XYZ file of C-alpha atoms in Angstrom:
447
model
C 13.685 12.202 22.613
C 15.713 9.056 22.065
C 13.739 6.732 19.820
C 14.425 3.301 18.358
C 12.537 2.048 15.310
C 12.763 -1.688 14.716
C 12.457 -2.382 10.990
C 13.532 -0.206 8.057
C 10.828 -1.193 5.618
C 8.202 1.161 4.294
C 6.623 2.054 7.653
C 9.774 1.947 9.749
C 11.908 4.105 7.483
C 9.226 6.772 7.027
C 8.522 6.807 10.767
C 12.170 7.042 11.751
C 13.025 9.740 9.208
C 10.041 11.937 10.019
C 10.544 11.673 13.787
C 14.201 12.583 13.325
C 13.149 15.571 11.236
C 11.454 16.979 14.356
C 14.708 16.950 16.309
C 14.530 13.509 17.895
C 17.572 11.219 17.977
C 16.419 8.115 16.109
C 18.159 4.781 15.642
C 16.673 2.463 13.015
C 17.419 -1.218 13.534
C 17.218 -3.970 10.949
C 18.624 -7.491 10.800
C 19.110 -7.126 7.030
C 22.758 -6.078 6.860
C 22.549 -5.280 3.130
C 19.652 -2.873 3.660
C 21.502 -1.109 6.500
C 24.607 -0.841 4.317
C 22.561 0.797 1.546
C 21.075 3.291 4.017
C 24.441 4.097 5.576
C 25.843 4.719 2.091
C 23.090 7.238 1.380
C 20.774 4.983 -0.603
C 17.054 4.404 -0.155
C 15.799 0.811 -0.541
C 12.207 1.838 -1.382
C 10.643 4.366 -3.752
C 8.728 7.029 -1.830
C 8.601 10.642 -3.067
C 10.475 13.026 -0.775
C 11.772 10.345 1.593
C 15.346 10.361 0.285
C 15.740 14.047 1.120
C 14.387 13.639 4.666
C 16.615 10.617 5.319
C 19.788 12.212 4.006
C 19.188 15.518 5.760
C 18.741 13.906 9.164
C 21.478 11.331 8.684
C 23.891 14.151 7.849
C 22.777 16.024 10.978
C 23.431 12.945 13.133
C 19.804 12.623 14.217
C 19.136 9.472 12.176
C 21.303 6.374 12.397
C 21.012 2.862 10.956
C 22.343 -0.252 12.617
C 22.169 -4.043 12.888
C 23.354 -3.859 16.526
C 20.364 -5.116 18.530
C 21.756 -4.432 22.043
C 22.745 -0.880 21.106
C 19.333 -0.202 19.555
C 17.461 -1.502 22.594
C 19.675 0.537 24.915
C 19.180 3.713 22.870
C 15.465 4.438 22.795
C 13.076 5.125 25.641
C 10.449 4.711 22.933
C 10.757 1.469 20.982
C 8.638 1.453 17.813
C 8.114 -2.027 16.349
C 7.618 -1.580 12.598
C 8.523 -4.971 11.173
C 6.623 -6.907 8.523
C 3.539 -8.988 9.268
C 3.170 -11.043 6.060
C 0.060 -13.177 5.669
C 0.262 -16.868 6.512
C -1.295 -19.411 4.168
C -4.587 -19.173 6.075
C -4.689 -15.371 5.680
C -3.736 -14.583 9.273
C -0.923 -12.122 9.987
C 2.452 -13.698 10.726
C 3.639 -12.222 14.034
C 7.010 -13.974 14.276
C 9.000 -10.797 13.526
C 6.917 -8.663 15.891
C 7.344 -11.132 18.743
C 11.060 -11.577 17.999
C 11.497 -7.797 18.314
C 9.555 -7.856 21.575
C 11.714 -10.648 22.998
C 14.886 -8.762 22.091
C 13.607 -5.763 24.029
C 12.733 -7.891 27.055
C 16.049 -9.730 26.876
C 18.202 -6.588 26.689
C 16.374 -3.667 28.335
C 17.860 -2.201 31.504
C 15.474 0.688 32.161
C 11.930 1.856 31.392
C 10.710 1.388 27.818
C 7.540 2.385 26.031
C 7.032 -0.348 23.426
C 4.840 0.774 20.523
C 3.312 -1.504 17.912
C 3.520 0.448 14.643
C 3.097 -2.592 12.418
C -0.404 -3.514 11.313
C -1.255 -6.339 13.679
C -4.349 -8.342 14.692
C -6.404 -7.379 17.713
C -4.727 -8.753 20.822
C -1.159 -8.485 19.530
C -0.197 -5.893 22.146
C -1.101 -8.436 24.829
C 1.186 -10.998 23.156
C 4.016 -8.471 22.891
C 3.578 -7.544 26.534
C 3.626 -11.207 27.551
C 6.769 -11.876 25.493
C 8.635 -8.989 27.124
C 7.456 -10.021 30.593
C 8.572 -13.601 29.934
C 12.074 -12.489 28.932
C 12.341 -10.282 32.002
C 11.203 -13.177 34.218
C 13.841 -15.447 32.711
C 16.418 -12.809 33.649
C 14.984 -12.577 37.156
C 14.373 -8.844 36.665
C 11.390 -6.616 37.355
C 11.635 -3.576 35.086
C 8.781 -1.233 34.287
C 7.579 -0.915 30.706
C 4.439 0.292 28.945
C 2.637 -0.935 25.846
C 1.033 1.164 23.142
C -0.564 0.628 19.768
C 0.031 3.409 17.235
C -1.172 2.179 13.830
C 0.030 3.963 10.701
C -2.314 5.445 8.106
C 0.237 6.245 5.414
C -0.555 6.146 1.718
C 2.236 4.806 -0.460
C 3.318 7.634 -2.723
C 2.347 10.275 -0.140
C 3.712 8.766 3.069
C 6.006 11.629 4.085
C 3.207 14.177 3.636
C 0.789 11.929 5.535
C 3.192 11.539 8.456
C 4.094 15.211 8.620
C 0.485 16.417 8.303
C -1.715 13.664 9.731
C -5.475 13.981 9.872
C -5.495 11.843 13.028
C -2.995 10.068 15.275
C -4.522 6.956 16.835
C -2.881 5.694 20.018
C -3.959 2.788 22.174
C -2.505 2.878 25.680
C -2.797 1.359 29.140
C -1.331 4.063 31.382
C -0.871 7.808 31.669
C 2.898 7.705 31.299
C 2.520 6.210 27.836
C -0.036 8.871 26.852
C 2.245 11.675 28.010
C 5.243 10.323 26.093
C 3.228 9.917 22.905
C 1.738 13.388 23.285
C 5.265 14.765 23.572
C 6.646 12.921 20.553
C 3.673 13.880 18.360
C 3.313 17.480 19.597
C 5.158 18.946 16.552
C 2.703 17.212 14.213
C -0.462 18.671 15.710
C 0.216 22.319 16.417
C -2.910 23.565 14.627
C -5.372 21.312 16.463
C -5.592 18.213 18.645
C -5.163 15.164 16.418
C -4.394 12.523 19.021
C -7.227 9.997 19.358
C -6.576 8.100 22.585
C -8.192 4.714 23.184
C -7.461 1.278 24.595
C -5.017 -1.095 22.938
C -7.513 -3.425 21.284
C -9.639 -0.619 19.908
C -6.560 0.962 18.323
C -5.576 -2.339 16.734
C -9.071 -2.852 15.330
C -9.240 0.758 14.088
C -6.413 0.139 11.622
C -8.028 -2.965 10.146
C -11.450 -1.314 10.099
C -10.126 1.714 8.180
C -8.492 -0.343 5.444
C -11.450 -2.715 5.245
C -13.835 0.218 4.786
C -11.740 1.693 1.966
C -11.443 -1.694 0.279
C -15.213 -2.072 0.565
C -15.817 1.210 -1.245
C -13.486 0.167 -4.056
C -15.082 -3.248 -4.539
C -18.569 -1.747 -4.362
C -17.789 0.718 -7.151
C -16.097 -1.971 -9.219
C -19.194 -4.148 -9.065
C -21.391 -1.162 -9.924
C -19.112 -0.531 -12.919
C -19.779 -4.054 -14.187
C -23.498 -3.391 -13.892
C -23.110 -0.015 -15.618
C -21.441 -1.728 -18.588
C -24.329 -4.164 -18.933
C -26.952 -1.427 -18.722
C -25.283 1.256 -20.823
C -24.673 3.640 -17.919
C -21.450 5.577 -17.245
C -19.850 4.759 -13.884
C -17.943 8.049 -13.942
C -21.199 10.013 -13.992
C -22.582 7.742 -11.280
C -19.470 8.425 -9.188
C -20.014 12.162 -9.476
C -23.677 11.781 -8.658
C -23.218 9.810 -5.461
C -19.948 11.467 -4.426
C -21.648 14.853 -4.240
C -23.672 13.506 -1.311
C -21.698 14.654 1.774
C -22.684 11.455 3.573
C -20.719 9.515 0.926
C -18.006 11.835 -0.408
C -15.726 11.341 -3.389
C -12.823 9.405 -1.885
C -12.165 5.824 -3.030
C -15.075 5.776 -5.468
C -13.072 5.262 -8.658
C -13.856 2.085 -10.552
C -10.842 0.203 -11.842
C -9.085 -3.109 -12.240
C -8.928 -4.035 -8.561
C -6.915 -2.951 -5.535
C -3.497 -4.308 -4.570
C -0.490 -3.357 -2.486
C 0.803 -4.404 0.894
C -2.176 -3.229 2.968
C -5.696 -3.728 1.640
C -5.432 -7.362 0.477
C -3.479 -8.464 3.543
C -5.618 -6.577 6.043
C -8.939 -7.725 4.588
C -7.726 -11.327 4.716
C -6.460 -10.922 8.279
C -9.707 -9.374 9.493
C -11.708 -12.184 7.887
C -9.427 -14.700 9.598
C -9.681 -12.910 12.955
C -13.464 -12.874 12.799
C -13.494 -16.576 11.924
C -11.405 -17.322 15.006
C -14.017 -15.462 17.046
C -16.821 -17.518 15.537
C -18.091 -14.754 13.252
C -18.549 -14.812 9.496
C -17.997 -11.314 8.096
C -20.012 -11.779 4.917
C -19.477 -8.253 3.614
C -15.693 -8.484 3.857
C -15.618 -11.896 2.195
C -17.629 -10.414 -0.654
C -15.175 -7.497 -0.868
C -12.268 -9.901 -1.280
C -14.119 -12.110 -3.778
C -15.155 -9.078 -5.837
C -11.589 -7.804 -5.929
C -10.200 -11.143 -7.043
C -12.734 -11.189 -9.869
C -12.028 -7.560 -10.803
C -8.361 -8.320 -11.434
C -9.527 -10.564 -14.281
C -11.710 -7.937 -15.961
C -8.987 -6.665 -18.309
C -8.007 -10.202 -19.251
C -11.635 -11.062 -19.956
C -11.934 -8.023 -22.235
C -8.810 -9.064 -24.124
C -10.142 -12.605 -24.552
C -13.525 -11.302 -25.711
C -11.756 -9.234 -28.383
C -9.018 -11.632 -29.544
C -10.120 -15.057 -28.355
C -8.600 -17.341 -25.748
C -5.696 -18.429 -27.951
C -3.243 -15.517 -27.942
C -0.209 -17.288 -29.394
C 1.826 -14.994 -31.626
C 0.228 -11.816 -30.250
C 2.133 -9.197 -28.283
C 0.438 -6.751 -25.928
C 1.760 -3.479 -24.525
C 1.159 -2.938 -20.829
C 1.418 0.497 -19.213
C 1.836 0.410 -15.444
C 3.159 -2.342 -13.182
C 3.031 -0.882 -9.660
C -0.225 -1.375 -7.782
C -0.698 2.415 -7.753
C 1.196 5.505 -8.960
C 4.202 7.002 -7.137
C 5.515 3.690 -5.854
C 7.450 0.714 -7.159
C 5.445 -1.694 -4.999
C 4.042 -4.609 -7.013
C 2.714 -6.650 -4.115
C -0.736 -8.003 -5.061
C -0.683 -5.710 -8.121
C -3.251 -6.301 -10.858
C -0.419 -6.213 -13.402
C 0.882 -9.510 -12.044
C -2.442 -11.202 -12.714
C -2.790 -9.669 -16.181
C 0.734 -10.621 -17.260
C 0.415 -14.162 -15.907
C -2.938 -14.723 -17.638
C -1.717 -13.364 -20.958
C 1.384 -15.547 -20.853
C -0.740 -18.577 -19.974
C -2.726 -17.987 -23.166
C 0.432 -17.828 -25.262
C 0.835 -14.054 -25.602
C 3.990 -11.977 -25.256
C 4.014 -8.731 -23.292
C 6.042 -5.534 -23.470
C 5.784 -3.674 -20.175
C 6.595 -0.164 -19.021
C 6.374 1.574 -15.656
C 8.081 4.841 -14.663
C 9.649 3.421 -11.474
C 8.793 -0.286 -11.068
C 10.920 -1.809 -13.849
C 13.603 -3.197 -11.541
C 10.942 -4.594 -9.235
C 9.201 -6.156 -12.249
C 12.387 -7.932 -13.298
C 12.680 -9.308 -9.770
C 9.013 -10.368 -9.669
C 8.787 -11.926 -13.134
C 12.288 -13.380 -13.234
C 13.701 -14.658 -16.515
C 10.778 -14.881 -18.933
C 11.622 -14.586 -22.654
C 8.088 -13.497 -23.548
C 8.292 -10.391 -21.338
C 10.109 -7.394 -22.820
C 10.905 -4.195 -20.927
C 10.446 -0.901 -22.769
C 12.261 2.370 -22.090
C 9.105 4.455 -22.417
C 5.363 4.213 -23.020
C 5.520 4.688 -26.791
C 8.399 2.219 -27.112
C 6.181 -0.357 -25.405
C 3.732 -0.118 -28.313
C 6.224 -1.300 -30.922
C 4.971 -4.560 -32.378
C 2.008 -4.655 -30.003
C -1.443 -5.821 -31.006
C -3.200 -3.700 -28.357
C -2.546 -1.498 -25.324
C -3.520 -2.432 -21.756
C -3.379 0.238 -19.041
C -3.108 -1.029 -15.468
C -1.708 1.873 -13.399
C -2.842 5.495 -13.587
C 0.547 7.225 -13.807
C 0.342 10.903 -14.766
C 2.538 10.437 -17.817
C -0.114 8.154 -19.313
C -2.893 10.740 -19.069
C -2.356 12.685 -22.308
C -0.922 10.414 -25.002
C -0.816 11.154 -28.717
C -3.773 8.997 -29.695
C -2.926 9.206 -33.386
C 0.540 7.836 -32.676
C -0.917 5.152 -30.419
C -3.306 4.066 -33.172
C -0.547 3.994 -35.769
C 1.681 1.833 -33.565
C -0.887 -0.831 -32.667
C -1.743 -3.817 -34.820
C -5.370 -3.493 -33.723
C -6.483 -0.016 -32.658
C -7.785 -0.888 -29.199
C -7.029 0.332 -25.668
C -8.066 -1.690 -22.632
C -8.044 0.900 -19.842
C -8.210 -0.496 -16.314
C -8.163 2.967 -14.702
C -10.579 5.011 -16.839
C -7.980 7.622 -17.732
C -9.617 9.074 -20.837
C -12.860 10.506 -22.091
C -14.386 7.747 -24.270
C -15.575 10.156 -26.963
C -12.105 11.683 -27.327
C -10.498 8.289 -27.840
C -13.234 7.218 -30.239
C -12.676 10.344 -32.325
C -9.057 9.224 -32.797
C -10.313 5.979 -34.321
C -9.492 3.751 -31.348
C -11.688 1.107 -29.775
C -11.712 2.221 -26.133
C -12.656 -0.431 -23.592
C -12.698 1.062 -20.120
C -14.311 -0.051 -16.845
C -18.027 0.724 -16.690
C -17.989 3.405 -19.387
C -19.782 3.483 -22.746
C -17.923 4.274 -25.941
C -19.732 7.601 -26.292
C -21.691 9.818 -23.936
C -25.483 9.770 -24.168
C -25.902 13.303 -22.775
C -23.965 16.534 -23.324
C -21.798 18.057 -20.644
């Protein structure tokens, strides 16, 4: 099939590369000339394990092309995937200007049938707006060309996006007509050879499904984080609680890990957008508002622990911080807890030495020129001159440190662990004060 993907960000690039890997001829369009230049020179503008190989393999085979040429991109694909950004407005609603601009370009330039597919995460009713925008452009041209609309939300996890696309657990498609269903069945046939994974529904249900999925996962995280706060007060161990409730098949183990709050480009934005959408419909989604409030508070938990230990005046103290990305296997720092922690420490007069396996360049961009932020070449180097260690991201390379060396390097032997990486008793045996999330210093019962 001939496919056009509008947008070469996280979703667009993964979508285009993986569809090309199945033999389709894909053209990826972006108005960012610098990004297209990087891609055409063999570079990858985002960090996503395995994506560089898929992109380069298909670009070399001629199945994957990158362009800023809007007319050529519209002319190319029978299927037009819109995968542009939908950043939150100040009121929390999703900004649809890029989605609607892509739609108008299609309507302004199309000369034959197109299936236009919303791949971006968009509010319920966006497909109707896209359809209206295309129809308006066609009317201005005095043309009556057939086109179909579809909603095909992505469910990709950053750090495992290629695997998720290649081996999906479900493929949600919202459609209006049989032609659209048949085209989407054809394009996704290679991804569902073992069983039927296509879940076909109407446009609005598909749009709401995406928001509902992310809101549910965010709810589980905030629920466990609040339980962890209670566990700390009552001397219980949230990790044992997680195992106890996760073994119930009605609950399961996924997204039950207590921590320092969720971040990234999806959960915070989508929860806000769903709250805003419900407000516009005259509904107050109390649970979701509580989820957002709990997450905002959870991002301060590590800071509060530091203040409780060292006081509010941190002038002259340096802290080591392991992990900057909002999760492992990505360099994405959007809404990351590390940003809150660093900002709060600096506001109290502290200096910070940071380390992340892949997000250092992104951190320099995010934090800008700040003399009290130092960038270390490795986790142990980050400890040099540090009063204490703060762990924000659960990278694998942080999981088995030399605790004796950590203790020797720190001015005060304390670890503030926002991801519960270690067994408290093991850290305590090394002579370190271990302050995790919802876990006691030592276990009350044997394993």
